[in-house]
Amino acid sequence: MNDLLRTAELTVIGQVTTASNVTLVCEAPREDGTELRVVYKPVRGERPLWDFPDGTLAGREVASYLVSDALGWGVIPETILREGPLGPGMVQRWIEVVEDGEGPDLVDLCPAGQVPDGFREVLRALDPAGHPVSLIHSEDPQLHRIAVLDVLINNADRKGGHALAGQDGHVYGVDHGICLHTEPKLRTVLWGWAGEGVADELLTDITALVKALPGELGERLAEHLTDAEIDALEARGRALLENPVLPLPNSQRPIPWPAF
């Protein structure tokens, strides 16, 4: 898969118009005659931000994938940095998602307090029509891993639409352009586990990640991050091992806007 992502000629077939940065959908031919579909975010289409250096978002997407891959969790689709139709950018495997069913999405809204089984309430608010609603998310263990990953990579933008239920049965996280800052910036809709412990098997994986950072993993991350950002990632990993509890919101803006 990675070789095809790196070498195949990409043809733009559409654009995700709801994205903050230029986000294109591309296809590339496979040898068997089928098409590989990918998401392509060119560096030149990144919107400048006051707190993240210009031109670094694509690299942060790749670095976030490298962290997920090193943990062995597979929650971020394969992601690389390469040339594309509009110059260098992030290329990520497209995820075919489960079509809308009768039940709620992984992250959803429901009438205030009427939380379905298997879901957690994050907060209560008013919808655009003024009706009281609850922001909820699934208790799926795969989504829980994404919540832990977000703490490690310091995700500043975990919207509800960034958690995908794949047709292959896996839960994926996408859109990691504003992650891995040195300063605390965690903003997420997955606060339902706040204050709860992290499972031992996840801590084992985090231990392996921290041990790998001074070696080859750190060298690969250094292609996309500063030394200070890699040190901050290691510090967050060590902090989670020392106190294996998911943090509580500690800022005035703990949830991204919009939330979906």
PDB file of N, CA and C in Angstrom, residues 163-211:
ATOM      1  N   ALA A 163     -13.751  11.284  13.370  1.00  0.00           N
ATOM      2  CA  ALA A 163     -13.756   9.888  13.815  1.00  0.00           C
ATOM      3  C   ALA A 163     -14.660   9.107  12.862  1.00  0.00           C
ATOM      4  N   LEU A 164     -14.077   8.161  12.146  1.00  0.00           N
ATOM      5  CA  LEU A 164     -14.783   7.469  11.070  1.00  0.00           C
ATOM      6  C   LEU A 164     -14.971   5.990  11.394  1.00  0.00           C
ATOM      7  N   ALA A 165     -16.173   5.488  11.170  1.00  0.00           N
ATOM      8  CA  ALA A 165     -16.444   4.051  11.280  1.00  0.00           C
ATOM      9  C   ALA A 165     -16.244   3.441   9.905  1.00  0.00           C
ATOM     10  N   GLY A 166     -15.148   2.719   9.707  1.00  0.00           N
ATOM     11  CA  GLY A 166     -14.839   2.146   8.405  1.00  0.00           C
ATOM     12  C   GLY A 166     -15.679   0.925   8.099  1.00  0.00           C
ATOM     13  N   GLN A 167     -15.872   0.685   6.814  1.00  0.00           N
ATOM     14  CA  GLN A 167     -16.609  -0.503   6.393  1.00  0.00           C
ATOM     15  C   GLN A 167     -15.864  -1.783   6.754  1.00  0.00           C
ATOM     16  N   ASP A 168     -14.557  -1.667   7.047  1.00  0.00           N
ATOM     17  CA  ASP A 168     -13.771  -2.833   7.428  1.00  0.00           C
ATOM     18  C   ASP A 168     -13.900  -3.168   8.909  1.00  0.00           C
ATOM     19  N   GLY A 169     -14.753  -2.417   9.627  1.00  0.00           N
ATOM     20  CA  GLY A 169     -14.978  -2.686  11.039  1.00  0.00           C
ATOM     21  C   GLY A 169     -14.067  -1.928  11.978  1.00  0.00           C
ATOM     22  N   HIS A 170     -13.106  -1.181  11.427  1.00  0.00           N
ATOM     23  CA  HIS A 170     -12.185  -0.408  12.250  1.00  0.00           C
ATOM     24  C   HIS A 170     -12.692   1.030  12.413  1.00  0.00           C
ATOM     25  N   VAL A 171     -12.287   1.661  13.505  1.00  0.00           N
ATOM     26  CA  VAL A 171     -12.567   3.070  13.746  1.00  0.00           C
ATOM     27  C   VAL A 171     -11.282   3.853  13.487  1.00  0.00           C
ATOM     28  N   TYR A 172     -11.377   4.899  12.681  1.00  0.00           N
ATOM     29  CA  TYR A 172     -10.203   5.671  12.282  1.00  0.00           C
ATOM     30  C   TYR A 172     -10.336   7.123  12.720  1.00  0.00           C
ATOM     31  N   GLY A 173      -9.184   7.729  12.962  1.00  0.00           N
ATOM     32  CA  GLY A 173      -9.113   9.165  13.191  1.00  0.00           C
ATOM     33  C   GLY A 173      -8.421   9.820  12.009  1.00  0.00           C
ATOM     34  N   VAL A 174      -8.946  10.948  11.564  1.00  0.00           N
ATOM     35  CA  VAL A 174      -8.345  11.684  10.440  1.00  0.00           C
ATOM     36  C   VAL A 174      -8.233  13.153  10.817  1.00  0.00           C
ATOM     37  N   ASP A 175      -7.521  13.911   9.971  1.00  0.00           N
ATOM     38  CA  ASP A 175      -7.329  15.350  10.144  1.00  0.00           C
ATOM     39  C   ASP A 175      -6.480  15.662  11.381  1.00  0.00           C
ATOM     40  N   HIS A 176      -5.181  15.515  11.217  1.00  0.00           N
ATOM     41  CA  HIS A 176      -4.246  15.735  12.329  1.00  0.00           C
ATOM     42  C   HIS A 176      -3.228  16.820  12.006  1.00  0.00           C
ATOM     43  N   GLY A 177      -3.663  17.833  11.273  1.00  0.00           N
ATOM     44  CA  GLY A 177      -2.747  18.896  10.889  1.00  0.00           C
ATOM     45  C   GLY A 177      -2.333  19.809  12.022  1.00  0.00           C
ATOM     46  N   ILE A 178      -3.188  19.965  13.027  1.00  0.00           N
ATOM     47  CA  ILE A 178      -2.820  20.851  14.133  1.00  0.00           C
ATOM     48  C   ILE A 178      -2.651  20.028  15.410  1.00  0.00           C
ATOM     49  N   CYS A 179      -1.612  19.209  15.359  1.00  0.00           N
ATOM     50  CA  CYS A 179      -1.215  18.355  16.479  1.00  0.00           C
ATOM     51  C   CYS A 179       0.267  18.566  16.761  1.00  0.00           C
ATOM     52  N   LEU A 180       0.702  18.014  17.882  1.00  0.00           N
ATOM     53  CA  LEU A 180       2.122  17.903  18.220  1.00  0.00           C
ATOM     54  C   LEU A 180       2.789  19.253  18.485  1.00  0.00           C
ATOM     55  N   HIS A 181       2.022  20.207  18.984  1.00  0.00           N
ATOM     56  CA  HIS A 181       2.581  21.476  19.435  1.00  0.00           C
ATOM     57  C   HIS A 181       3.285  21.258  20.770  1.00  0.00           C
ATOM     58  N   THR A 182       4.214  22.141  21.106  1.00  0.00           N
ATOM     59  CA  THR A 182       4.904  22.025  22.398  1.00  0.00           C
ATOM     60  C   THR A 182       4.028  22.487  23.558  1.00  0.00           C
ATOM     61  N   GLU A 183       3.093  23.396  23.303  1.00  0.00           N
ATOM     62  CA  GLU A 183       2.219  23.915  24.352  1.00  0.00           C
ATOM     63  C   GLU A 183       0.933  23.102  24.433  1.00  0.00           C
ATOM     64  N   PRO A 184       0.330  22.958  25.621  1.00  0.00           N
ATOM     65  CA  PRO A 184      -0.915  22.196  25.740  1.00  0.00           C
ATOM     66  C   PRO A 184      -2.033  22.820  24.914  1.00  0.00           C
ATOM     67  N   LYS A 185      -2.624  22.012  24.020  1.00  0.00           N
ATOM     68  CA  LYS A 185      -3.675  22.529  23.147  1.00  0.00           C
ATOM     69  C   LYS A 185      -4.804  21.523  22.928  1.00  0.00           C
ATOM     70  N   LEU A 186      -4.944  20.557  23.809  1.00  0.00           N
ATOM     71  CA  LEU A 186      -5.913  19.484  23.596  1.00  0.00           C
ATOM     72  C   LEU A 186      -7.335  20.037  23.515  1.00  0.00           C
ATOM     73  N   ARG A 187      -7.951  19.860  22.347  1.00  0.00           N
ATOM     74  CA  ARG A 187      -9.366  20.206  22.133  1.00  0.00           C
ATOM     75  C   ARG A 187     -10.016  19.007  21.444  1.00  0.00           C
ATOM     76  N   THR A 188     -11.051  18.482  22.062  1.00  0.00           N
ATOM     77  CA  THR A 188     -11.630  17.234  21.575  1.00  0.00           C
ATOM     78  C   THR A 188     -13.089  17.112  21.984  1.00  0.00           C
ATOM     79  N   VAL A 189     -13.836  16.333  21.219  1.00  0.00           N
ATOM     80  CA  VAL A 189     -15.214  15.996  21.607  1.00  0.00           C
ATOM     81  C   VAL A 189     -15.255  14.690  22.395  1.00  0.00           C
ATOM     82  N   LEU A 190     -14.097  14.089  22.678  1.00  0.00           N
ATOM     83  CA  LEU A 190     -14.049  12.776  23.332  1.00  0.00           C
ATOM     84  C   LEU A 190     -13.733  12.879  24.818  1.00  0.00           C
ATOM     85  N   TRP A 191     -14.376  13.817  25.497  1.00  0.00           N
ATOM     86  CA  TRP A 191     -14.113  14.012  26.917  1.00  0.00           C
ATOM     87  C   TRP A 191     -14.877  13.029  27.810  1.00  0.00           C
ATOM     88  N   GLY A 192     -15.651  12.133  27.231  1.00  0.00           N
ATOM     89  CA  GLY A 192     -16.457  11.228  28.049  1.00  0.00           C
ATOM     90  C   GLY A 192     -15.645  10.318  28.941  1.00  0.00           C
ATOM     91  N   TRP A 193     -14.362  10.115  28.614  1.00  0.00           N
ATOM     92  CA  TRP A 193     -13.497   9.265  29.445  1.00  0.00           C
ATOM     93  C   TRP A 193     -12.602  10.079  30.373  1.00  0.00           C
ATOM     94  N   ALA A 194     -12.779  11.375  30.412  1.00  0.00           N
ATOM     95  CA  ALA A 194     -11.903  12.226  31.230  1.00  0.00           C
ATOM     96  C   ALA A 194     -11.904  11.764  32.683  1.00  0.00           C
ATOM     97  N   GLY A 195     -10.719  11.697  33.259  1.00  0.00           N
ATOM     98  CA  GLY A 195     -10.577  11.290  34.650  1.00  0.00           C
ATOM     99  C   GLY A 195     -10.537   9.797  34.873  1.00  0.00           C
ATOM    100  N   GLU A 196     -10.647   9.016  33.803  1.00  0.00           N
ATOM    101  CA  GLU A 196     -10.627   7.558  33.947  1.00  0.00           C
ATOM    102  C   GLU A 196      -9.255   7.001  33.560  1.00  0.00           C
ATOM    103  N   GLY A 197      -8.938   5.828  34.090  1.00  0.00           N
ATOM    104  CA  GLY A 197      -7.639   5.220  33.868  1.00  0.00           C
ATOM    105  C   GLY A 197      -7.461   4.686  32.458  1.00  0.00           C
ATOM    106  N   VAL A 198      -6.193   4.585  32.063  1.00  0.00           N
ATOM    107  CA  VAL A 198      -5.817   4.025  30.774  1.00  0.00           C
ATOM    108  C   VAL A 198      -5.485   2.547  30.965  1.00  0.00           C
ATOM    109  N   ALA A 199      -5.996   1.698  30.098  1.00  0.00           N
ATOM    110  CA  ALA A 199      -5.821   0.251  30.235  1.00  0.00           C
ATOM    111  C   ALA A 199      -4.347  -0.136  30.163  1.00  0.00           C
ATOM    112  N   ASP A 200      -4.007  -1.217  30.869  1.00  0.00           N
ATOM    113  CA  ASP A 200      -2.621  -1.669  30.948  1.00  0.00           C
ATOM    114  C   ASP A 200      -2.034  -1.975  29.575  1.00  0.00           C
ATOM    115  N   GLU A 201      -2.836  -2.571  28.686  1.00  0.00           N
ATOM    116  CA  GLU A 201      -2.292  -2.922  27.369  1.00  0.00           C
ATOM    117  C   GLU A 201      -1.926  -1.680  26.557  1.00  0.00           C
ATOM    118  N   LEU A 202      -2.664  -0.596  26.751  1.00  0.00           N
ATOM    119  CA  LEU A 202      -2.322   0.647  26.068  1.00  0.00           C
ATOM    120  C   LEU A 202      -1.066   1.261  26.680  1.00  0.00           C
ATOM    121  N   LEU A 203      -0.933   1.149  27.984  1.00  0.00           N
ATOM    122  CA  LEU A 203       0.274   1.664  28.640  1.00  0.00           C
ATOM    123  C   LEU A 203       1.520   0.902  28.189  1.00  0.00           C
ATOM    124  N   THR A 204       1.376  -0.393  27.928  1.00  0.00           N
ATOM    125  CA  THR A 204       2.494  -1.173  27.403  1.00  0.00           C
ATOM    126  C   THR A 204       2.941  -0.621  26.055  1.00  0.00           C
ATOM    127  N   ASP A 205       1.974  -0.288  25.215  1.00  0.00           N
ATOM    128  CA  ASP A 205       2.291   0.277  23.900  1.00  0.00           C
ATOM    129  C   ASP A 205       2.937   1.663  24.036  1.00  0.00           C
ATOM    130  N   ILE A 206       2.447   2.456  24.981  1.00  0.00           N
ATOM    131  CA  ILE A 206       3.010   3.790  25.188  1.00  0.00           C
ATOM    132  C   ILE A 206       4.444   3.686  25.707  1.00  0.00           C
ATOM    133  N   THR A 207       4.698   2.717  26.565  1.00  0.00           N
ATOM    134  CA  THR A 207       6.059   2.486  27.052  1.00  0.00           C
ATOM    135  C   THR A 207       7.001   2.197  25.886  1.00  0.00           C
ATOM    136  N   ALA A 208       6.558   1.349  24.962  1.00  0.00           N
ATOM    137  CA  ALA A 208       7.381   1.022  23.795  1.00  0.00           C
ATOM    138  C   ALA A 208       7.603   2.257  22.922  1.00  0.00           C
ATOM    139  N   LEU A 209       6.586   3.089  22.793  1.00  0.00           N
ATOM    140  CA  LEU A 209       6.713   4.321  22.009  1.00  0.00           C
ATOM    141  C   LEU A 209       7.774   5.237  22.610  1.00  0.00           C
ATOM    142  N   VAL A 210       7.692   5.457  23.910  1.00  0.00           N
ATOM    143  CA  VAL A 210       8.647   6.345  24.576  1.00  0.00           C
ATOM    144  C   VAL A 210      10.074   5.824  24.409  1.00  0.00           C
ATOM    145  N   LYS A 211      10.262   4.509  24.523  1.00  0.00           N
ATOM    146  CA  LYS A 211      11.592   3.920  24.373  1.00  0.00           C
ATOM    147  C   LYS A 211      12.108   4.052  22.943  1.00  0.00           C
TER     148      LYS A 211
END
